[in-house]
Structure formats: structure tokens, C-alpha cells
mmCIF file of C-alpha atoms in Angstrom:
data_model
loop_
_atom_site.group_PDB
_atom_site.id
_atom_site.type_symbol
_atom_site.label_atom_id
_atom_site.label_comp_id
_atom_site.label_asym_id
_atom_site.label_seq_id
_atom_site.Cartn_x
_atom_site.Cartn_y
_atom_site.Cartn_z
ATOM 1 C CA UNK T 159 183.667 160.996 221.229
ATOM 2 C CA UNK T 160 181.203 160.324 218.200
ATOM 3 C CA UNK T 161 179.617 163.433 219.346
ATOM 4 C CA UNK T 162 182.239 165.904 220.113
ATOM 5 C CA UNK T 163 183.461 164.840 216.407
ATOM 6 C CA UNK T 164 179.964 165.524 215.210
ATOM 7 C CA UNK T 165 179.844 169.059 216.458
ATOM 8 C CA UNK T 166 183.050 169.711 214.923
ATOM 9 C CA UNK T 167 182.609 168.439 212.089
ATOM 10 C CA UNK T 168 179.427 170.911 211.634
ATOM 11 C CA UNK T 169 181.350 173.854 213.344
ATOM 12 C CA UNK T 170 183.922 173.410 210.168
ATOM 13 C CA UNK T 171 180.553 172.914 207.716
ATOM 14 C CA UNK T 172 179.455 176.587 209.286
ATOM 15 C CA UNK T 173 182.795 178.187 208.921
ATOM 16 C CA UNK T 174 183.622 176.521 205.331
ATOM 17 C CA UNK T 175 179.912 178.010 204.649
ATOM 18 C CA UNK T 176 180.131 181.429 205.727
ATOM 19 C CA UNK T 177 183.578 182.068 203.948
ATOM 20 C CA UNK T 178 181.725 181.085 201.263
ATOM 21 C CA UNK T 179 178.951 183.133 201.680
ATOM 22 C CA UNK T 180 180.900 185.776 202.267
ATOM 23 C CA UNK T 181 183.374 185.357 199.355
ATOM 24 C CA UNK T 182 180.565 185.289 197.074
ATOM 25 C CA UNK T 183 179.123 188.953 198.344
ATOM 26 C CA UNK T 184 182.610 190.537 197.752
ATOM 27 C CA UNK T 185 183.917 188.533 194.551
ATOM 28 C CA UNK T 186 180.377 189.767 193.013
ATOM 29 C CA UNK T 187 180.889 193.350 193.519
ATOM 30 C CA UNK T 188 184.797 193.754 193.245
ATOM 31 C CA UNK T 189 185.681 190.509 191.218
ATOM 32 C CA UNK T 190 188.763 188.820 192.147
ATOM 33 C CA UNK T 191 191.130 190.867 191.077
ATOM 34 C CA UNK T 192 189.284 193.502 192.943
ATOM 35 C CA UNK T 193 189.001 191.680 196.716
ATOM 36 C CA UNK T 194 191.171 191.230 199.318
ATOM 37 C CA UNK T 195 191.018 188.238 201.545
ATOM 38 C CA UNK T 196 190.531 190.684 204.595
ATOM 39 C CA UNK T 197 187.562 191.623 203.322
ATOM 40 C CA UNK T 198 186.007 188.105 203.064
ATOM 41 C CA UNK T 199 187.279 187.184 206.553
ATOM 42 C CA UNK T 200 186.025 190.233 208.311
ATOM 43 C CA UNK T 201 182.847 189.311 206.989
ATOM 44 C CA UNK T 202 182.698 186.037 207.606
ATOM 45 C CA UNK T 203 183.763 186.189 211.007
ATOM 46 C CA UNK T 204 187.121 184.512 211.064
ATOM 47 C CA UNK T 205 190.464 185.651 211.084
ATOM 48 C CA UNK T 206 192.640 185.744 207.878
ATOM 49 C CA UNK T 207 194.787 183.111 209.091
ATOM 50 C CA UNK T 208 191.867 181.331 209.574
ATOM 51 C CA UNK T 209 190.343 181.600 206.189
ATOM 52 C CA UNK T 210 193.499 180.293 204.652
ATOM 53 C CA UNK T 211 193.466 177.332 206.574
ATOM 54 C CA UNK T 212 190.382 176.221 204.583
ATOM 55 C CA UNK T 213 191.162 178.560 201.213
ATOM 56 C CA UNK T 214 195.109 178.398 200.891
ATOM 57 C CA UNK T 215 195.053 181.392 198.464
ATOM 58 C CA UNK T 216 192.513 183.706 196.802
ATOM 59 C CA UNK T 217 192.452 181.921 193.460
ATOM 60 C CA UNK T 218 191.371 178.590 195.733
ATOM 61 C CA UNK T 219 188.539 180.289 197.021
ATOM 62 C CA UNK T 220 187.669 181.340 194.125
ATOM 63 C CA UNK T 221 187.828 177.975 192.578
ATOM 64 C CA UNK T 222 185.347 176.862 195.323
ATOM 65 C CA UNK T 223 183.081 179.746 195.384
ATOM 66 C CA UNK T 224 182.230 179.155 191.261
ATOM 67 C CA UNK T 225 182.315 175.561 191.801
ATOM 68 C CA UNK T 226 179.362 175.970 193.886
ATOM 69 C CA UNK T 227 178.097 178.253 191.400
ATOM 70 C CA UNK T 228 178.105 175.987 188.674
ATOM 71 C CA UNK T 229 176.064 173.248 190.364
ATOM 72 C CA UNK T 230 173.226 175.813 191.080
ATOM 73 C CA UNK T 231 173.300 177.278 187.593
ATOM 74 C CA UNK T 232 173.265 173.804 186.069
ATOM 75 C CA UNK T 233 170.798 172.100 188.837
ATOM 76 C CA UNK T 234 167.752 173.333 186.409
ATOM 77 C CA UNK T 235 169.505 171.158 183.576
ATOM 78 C CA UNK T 236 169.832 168.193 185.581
ATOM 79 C CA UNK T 237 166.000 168.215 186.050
ATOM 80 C CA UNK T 238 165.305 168.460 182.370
ATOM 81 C CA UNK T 239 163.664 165.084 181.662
ATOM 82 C CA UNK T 240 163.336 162.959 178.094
ATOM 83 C CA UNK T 241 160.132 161.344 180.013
ATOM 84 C CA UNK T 242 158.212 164.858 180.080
ATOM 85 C CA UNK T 243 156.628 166.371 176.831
ATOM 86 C CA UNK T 244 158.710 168.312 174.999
ATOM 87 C CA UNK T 245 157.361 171.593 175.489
ATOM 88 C CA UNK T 246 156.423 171.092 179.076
ATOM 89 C CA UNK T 247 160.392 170.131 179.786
ATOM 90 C CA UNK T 248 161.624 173.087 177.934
ATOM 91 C CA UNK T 249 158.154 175.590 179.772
ATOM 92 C CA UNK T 250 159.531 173.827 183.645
ATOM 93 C CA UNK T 251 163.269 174.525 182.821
ATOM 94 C CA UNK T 252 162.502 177.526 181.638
ATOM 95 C CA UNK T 253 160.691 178.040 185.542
ATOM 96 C CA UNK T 254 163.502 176.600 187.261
ATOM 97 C CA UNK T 255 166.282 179.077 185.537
ATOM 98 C CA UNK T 256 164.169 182.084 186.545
ATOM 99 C CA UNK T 257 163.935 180.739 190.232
ATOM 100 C CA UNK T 258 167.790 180.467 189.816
ATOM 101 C CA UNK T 259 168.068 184.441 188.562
ATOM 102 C CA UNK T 260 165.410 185.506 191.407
ATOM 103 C CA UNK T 261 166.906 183.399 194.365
ATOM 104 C CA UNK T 262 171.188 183.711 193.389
ATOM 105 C CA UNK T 263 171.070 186.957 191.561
ATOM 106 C CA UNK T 264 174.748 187.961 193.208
ATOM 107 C CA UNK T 265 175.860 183.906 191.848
ATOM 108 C CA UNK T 266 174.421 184.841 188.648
ATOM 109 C CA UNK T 267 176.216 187.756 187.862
ATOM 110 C CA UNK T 268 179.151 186.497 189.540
ATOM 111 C CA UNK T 269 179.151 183.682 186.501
ATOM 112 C CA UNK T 270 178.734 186.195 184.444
ATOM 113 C CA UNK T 271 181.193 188.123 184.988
ATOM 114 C CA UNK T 272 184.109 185.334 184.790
ATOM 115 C CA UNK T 273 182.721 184.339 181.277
ATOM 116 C CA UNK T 274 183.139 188.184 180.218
ATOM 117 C CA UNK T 275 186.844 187.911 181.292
ATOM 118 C CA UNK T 276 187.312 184.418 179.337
ATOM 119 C CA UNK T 277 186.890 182.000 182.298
ATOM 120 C CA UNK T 278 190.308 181.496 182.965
ATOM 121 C CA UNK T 279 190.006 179.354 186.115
ATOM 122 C CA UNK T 280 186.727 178.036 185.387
ATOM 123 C CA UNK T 281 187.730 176.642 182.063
ATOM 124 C CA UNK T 282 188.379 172.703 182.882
ATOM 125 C CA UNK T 283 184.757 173.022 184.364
ATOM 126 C CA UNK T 284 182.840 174.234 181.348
ATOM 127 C CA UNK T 285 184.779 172.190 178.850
ATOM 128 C CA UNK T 286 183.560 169.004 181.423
ATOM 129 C CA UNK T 287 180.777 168.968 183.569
ATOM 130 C CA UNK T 288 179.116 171.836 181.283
ATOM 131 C CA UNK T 289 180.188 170.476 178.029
ATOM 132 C CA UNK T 290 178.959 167.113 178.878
ATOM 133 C CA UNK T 291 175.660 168.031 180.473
ATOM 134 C CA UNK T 292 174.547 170.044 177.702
ATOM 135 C CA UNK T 293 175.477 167.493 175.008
ATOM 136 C CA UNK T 294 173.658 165.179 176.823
ATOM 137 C CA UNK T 295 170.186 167.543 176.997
ATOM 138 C CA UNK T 296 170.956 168.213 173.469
ATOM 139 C CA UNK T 297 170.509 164.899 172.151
ATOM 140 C CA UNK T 298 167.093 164.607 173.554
ATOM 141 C CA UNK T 299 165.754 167.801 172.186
ATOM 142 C CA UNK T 300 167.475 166.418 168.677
ATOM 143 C CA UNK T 301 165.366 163.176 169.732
ATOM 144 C CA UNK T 302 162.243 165.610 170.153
ATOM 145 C CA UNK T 303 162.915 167.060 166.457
ATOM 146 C CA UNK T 304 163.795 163.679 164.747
ATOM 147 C CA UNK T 305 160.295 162.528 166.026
ATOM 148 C CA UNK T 306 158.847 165.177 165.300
ATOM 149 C CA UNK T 307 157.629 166.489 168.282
ATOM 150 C CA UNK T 308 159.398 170.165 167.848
ATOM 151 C CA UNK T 309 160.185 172.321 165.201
ATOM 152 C CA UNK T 310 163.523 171.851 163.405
ATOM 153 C CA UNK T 311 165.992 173.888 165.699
ATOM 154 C CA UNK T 312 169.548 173.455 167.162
ATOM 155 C CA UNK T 313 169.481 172.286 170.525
ATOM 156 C CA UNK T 314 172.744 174.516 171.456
ATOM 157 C CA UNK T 315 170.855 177.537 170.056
ATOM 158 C CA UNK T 316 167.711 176.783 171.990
ATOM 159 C CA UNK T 317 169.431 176.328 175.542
ATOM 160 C CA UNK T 318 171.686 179.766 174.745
ATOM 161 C CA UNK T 319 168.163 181.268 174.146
ATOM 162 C CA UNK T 320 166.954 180.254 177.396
ATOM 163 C CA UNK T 321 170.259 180.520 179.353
ATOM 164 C CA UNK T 322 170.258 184.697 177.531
ATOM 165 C CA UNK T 323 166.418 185.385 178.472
ATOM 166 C CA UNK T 324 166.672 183.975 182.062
ATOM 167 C CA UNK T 325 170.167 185.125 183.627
ATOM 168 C CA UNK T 326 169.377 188.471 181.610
ATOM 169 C CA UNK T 327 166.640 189.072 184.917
ATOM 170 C CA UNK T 328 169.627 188.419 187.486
ATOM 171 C CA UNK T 329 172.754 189.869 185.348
ATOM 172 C CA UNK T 330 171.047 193.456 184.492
ATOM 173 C CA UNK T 331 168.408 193.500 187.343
ATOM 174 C CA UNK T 332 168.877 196.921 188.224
ATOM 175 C CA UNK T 333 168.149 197.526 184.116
ATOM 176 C CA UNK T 334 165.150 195.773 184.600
ATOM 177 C CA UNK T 335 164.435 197.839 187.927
ATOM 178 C CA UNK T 336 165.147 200.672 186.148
ATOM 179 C CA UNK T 337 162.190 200.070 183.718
ATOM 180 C CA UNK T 338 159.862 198.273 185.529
ATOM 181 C CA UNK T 339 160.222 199.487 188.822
ATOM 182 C CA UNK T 340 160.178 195.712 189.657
ATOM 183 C CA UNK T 341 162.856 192.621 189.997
ATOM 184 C CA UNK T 342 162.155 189.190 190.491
ATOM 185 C CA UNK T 343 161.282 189.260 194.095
ATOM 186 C CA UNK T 344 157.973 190.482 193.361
ATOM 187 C CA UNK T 345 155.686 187.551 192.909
ATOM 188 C CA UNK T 346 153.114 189.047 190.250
ATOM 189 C CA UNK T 347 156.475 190.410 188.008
ATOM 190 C CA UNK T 348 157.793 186.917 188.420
ATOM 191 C CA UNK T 349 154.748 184.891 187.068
ATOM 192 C CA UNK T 350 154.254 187.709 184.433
ATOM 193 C CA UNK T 351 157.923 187.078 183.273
ATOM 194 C CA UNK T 352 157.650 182.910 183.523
ATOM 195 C CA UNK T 353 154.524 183.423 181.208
ATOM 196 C CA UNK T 354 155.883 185.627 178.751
ATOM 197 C CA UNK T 355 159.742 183.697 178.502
ATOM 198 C CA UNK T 356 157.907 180.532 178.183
ATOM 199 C CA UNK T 357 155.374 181.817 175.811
ATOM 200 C CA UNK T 358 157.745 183.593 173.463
ATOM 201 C CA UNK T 359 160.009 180.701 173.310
ATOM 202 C CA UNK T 360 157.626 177.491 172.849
ATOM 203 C CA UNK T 361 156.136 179.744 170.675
ATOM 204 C CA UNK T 362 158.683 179.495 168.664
ATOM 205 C CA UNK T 363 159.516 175.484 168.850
ATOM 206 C CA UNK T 364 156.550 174.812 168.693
ATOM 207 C CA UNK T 365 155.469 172.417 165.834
ATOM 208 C CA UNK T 366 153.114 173.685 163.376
#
């Protein structure tokens, strides 16, 4: 029994997953208003019927698709440490939100594009989890300043900086593409862009 359950419970894990997978691909290039449900389900291998079993409506899957979203995009914050150095922090989160633009650019631009039409069924998640998380980094990078370990900046102001120079990698890639003939995938790009966000920004934070 404990097995049979088991495999179930993993076939329903791999179904949940690939809906989501598959929402994500379609709600990135047509939006919401744009996709159909048939879409997602014919690419994620289940009926329609099925898929709203597990998503009772397009605005639910949705819900679940950003939701997911959100804890990648704000996984890099969660790491951000008062124990590390100031500008070593800020230089590894810095890292970690271009790994986030090179590995999820379709989740990246995905965000984007629901903060461009207002967020209107993401709101209760930025004003919470969001809100909170980012008050809570700010206060140790106003901890950093009172001490005087940084330059006197806004901590809001620094992480839009970051958050604008990052995502901008994953949002307007084929811009990027466009000029450099490169994205993120490459490995010697990537490193060359980690060296030059970092360095332009501690550059600028850093005490003197």
C-alpha cells in the first residue's frame, strides 16, 4: 500500500510539474490574457479536463505558475547574509541574480511582464513576502552604512539597481543578442558581465 501511494503521489508531483512547466512556456510568450488552457494541456501531456482538476481555472494557474516564480526570483535574497562583508554580500547576490536571468530567462520576463500590467493577481504577494523580505535586507545594508562600512545610500535604491542591471540580461536578451551576438549561456559573456555589474556597482558603495 505505502508504495502504490508513493508512486502516486510522485505521478501527481510529475503531472502538477509539467502543467507547470508548460504553463510557464505559453504564459511567457502570449501572457494570460493571450493563452488558452488547450494550449498548456496539449503541451503538457494531459487532457484539459485533466489540467483543471489540478488548476480549476486559468487565473489559478496562473496564481501558481508566479508563485513559483517569486520564490526563484527572491531565492538570491534569502542568501544575502549580515555575517558576510558588505561588499562581498552585495558582489555574491549580485552572482546569484545573474544565474537567476541566465538559468529562468522565460520566469524572468514572465515577472516582468505582470509588473508592466500592474500585478493585479500578484499583488497580496509583493505587498507580503516581497515587502517583508526586502525590508528585512534593507535594514542590514542601513546597518552596513550606520557602521560605516558602505557609503551613505538607500538600501531600496541599491537592491532596484541590482534587481534593473540583472533581470535587464533575461528581460531584453534578444537586445543584448542583438549587440553582442552573445546571451548568458555563454560562459566567457557571463563572467565578463558578473565582473563588470559587480564592479560598476561596489564601485559605487564603496566607502572612500
Amino acid at each position: 500500500m505505502g508504495q502504490k501511494t508513493g508512486k502516486r503521489s510522485q505521478a501527481v508531483s510529475a503531472k502538477r510539474e509539467a502543467i507547470l512547466t508548460a504553463a510557464l512556456n505559453t504564459f511567457s510568450q502570449f501572457g494570460i490574457h493571450g493563452t488558452r488552457l488547450e494550449q498548456v494541456a496539449e503541451q503538457a501531456g494531459v487532457s484539459k479536463t485533466n489540467l483543471l482538476y489540478y488548476y480549476p481555472s486559468k487565473e489559478a494557474l496562473y496564481v501558481a505558475v508566479m508563485r513559483n516564480i517569486l520564490d526563484i526570483w527572491l531565492a538570491p535574497l534569502r542568501a544575502f547574509r549580515q555575517e558576510f562583508t558588505p561588499l562581498v554580500a552585495i558582489g555574491e547576490y549580485i552572482r546569484l541574480k545573474l544565474e537567476v536571468s541566465r538559468d529562468h530567462p522565460e520566469a524572468s520576463r514572465l515577472f516582468c511582464l505582470e509588473m508592466l500590467q500592474g500585478a493585479p493577481l500578484l499583488m497580496a504577494e509583493l505587498t507580503g513576502d516581497l515587502k517583508s523580505l526586502v525590508d528585512e535586507k534593507s535594514a542590514i545594508i542601513s546597518a552596513w552604512v550606520s557602521e560605516g562600512k558602505l557609503a551613505p545610500i538607500d538600501p531600496n535604491h541599491l537592491i532596484f539597481m541590482i534587481w534593473a542591471a540583472t533581470q535587464h540580461y533575461a528581460d531584453f536578451s534578444t537586445q543584448v543578442e542583438a549587440v553582442t551576438g552573445k546571451t548568458l549561456r555563454d560562459e566567457t559573456f557571463f563572467q565578463q558581465t558578473v565582473e563588470n555589474v559587480q564592479r560598476m556597482i561596489i564601485e559605487g558603495i564603496r566607502l572612500r
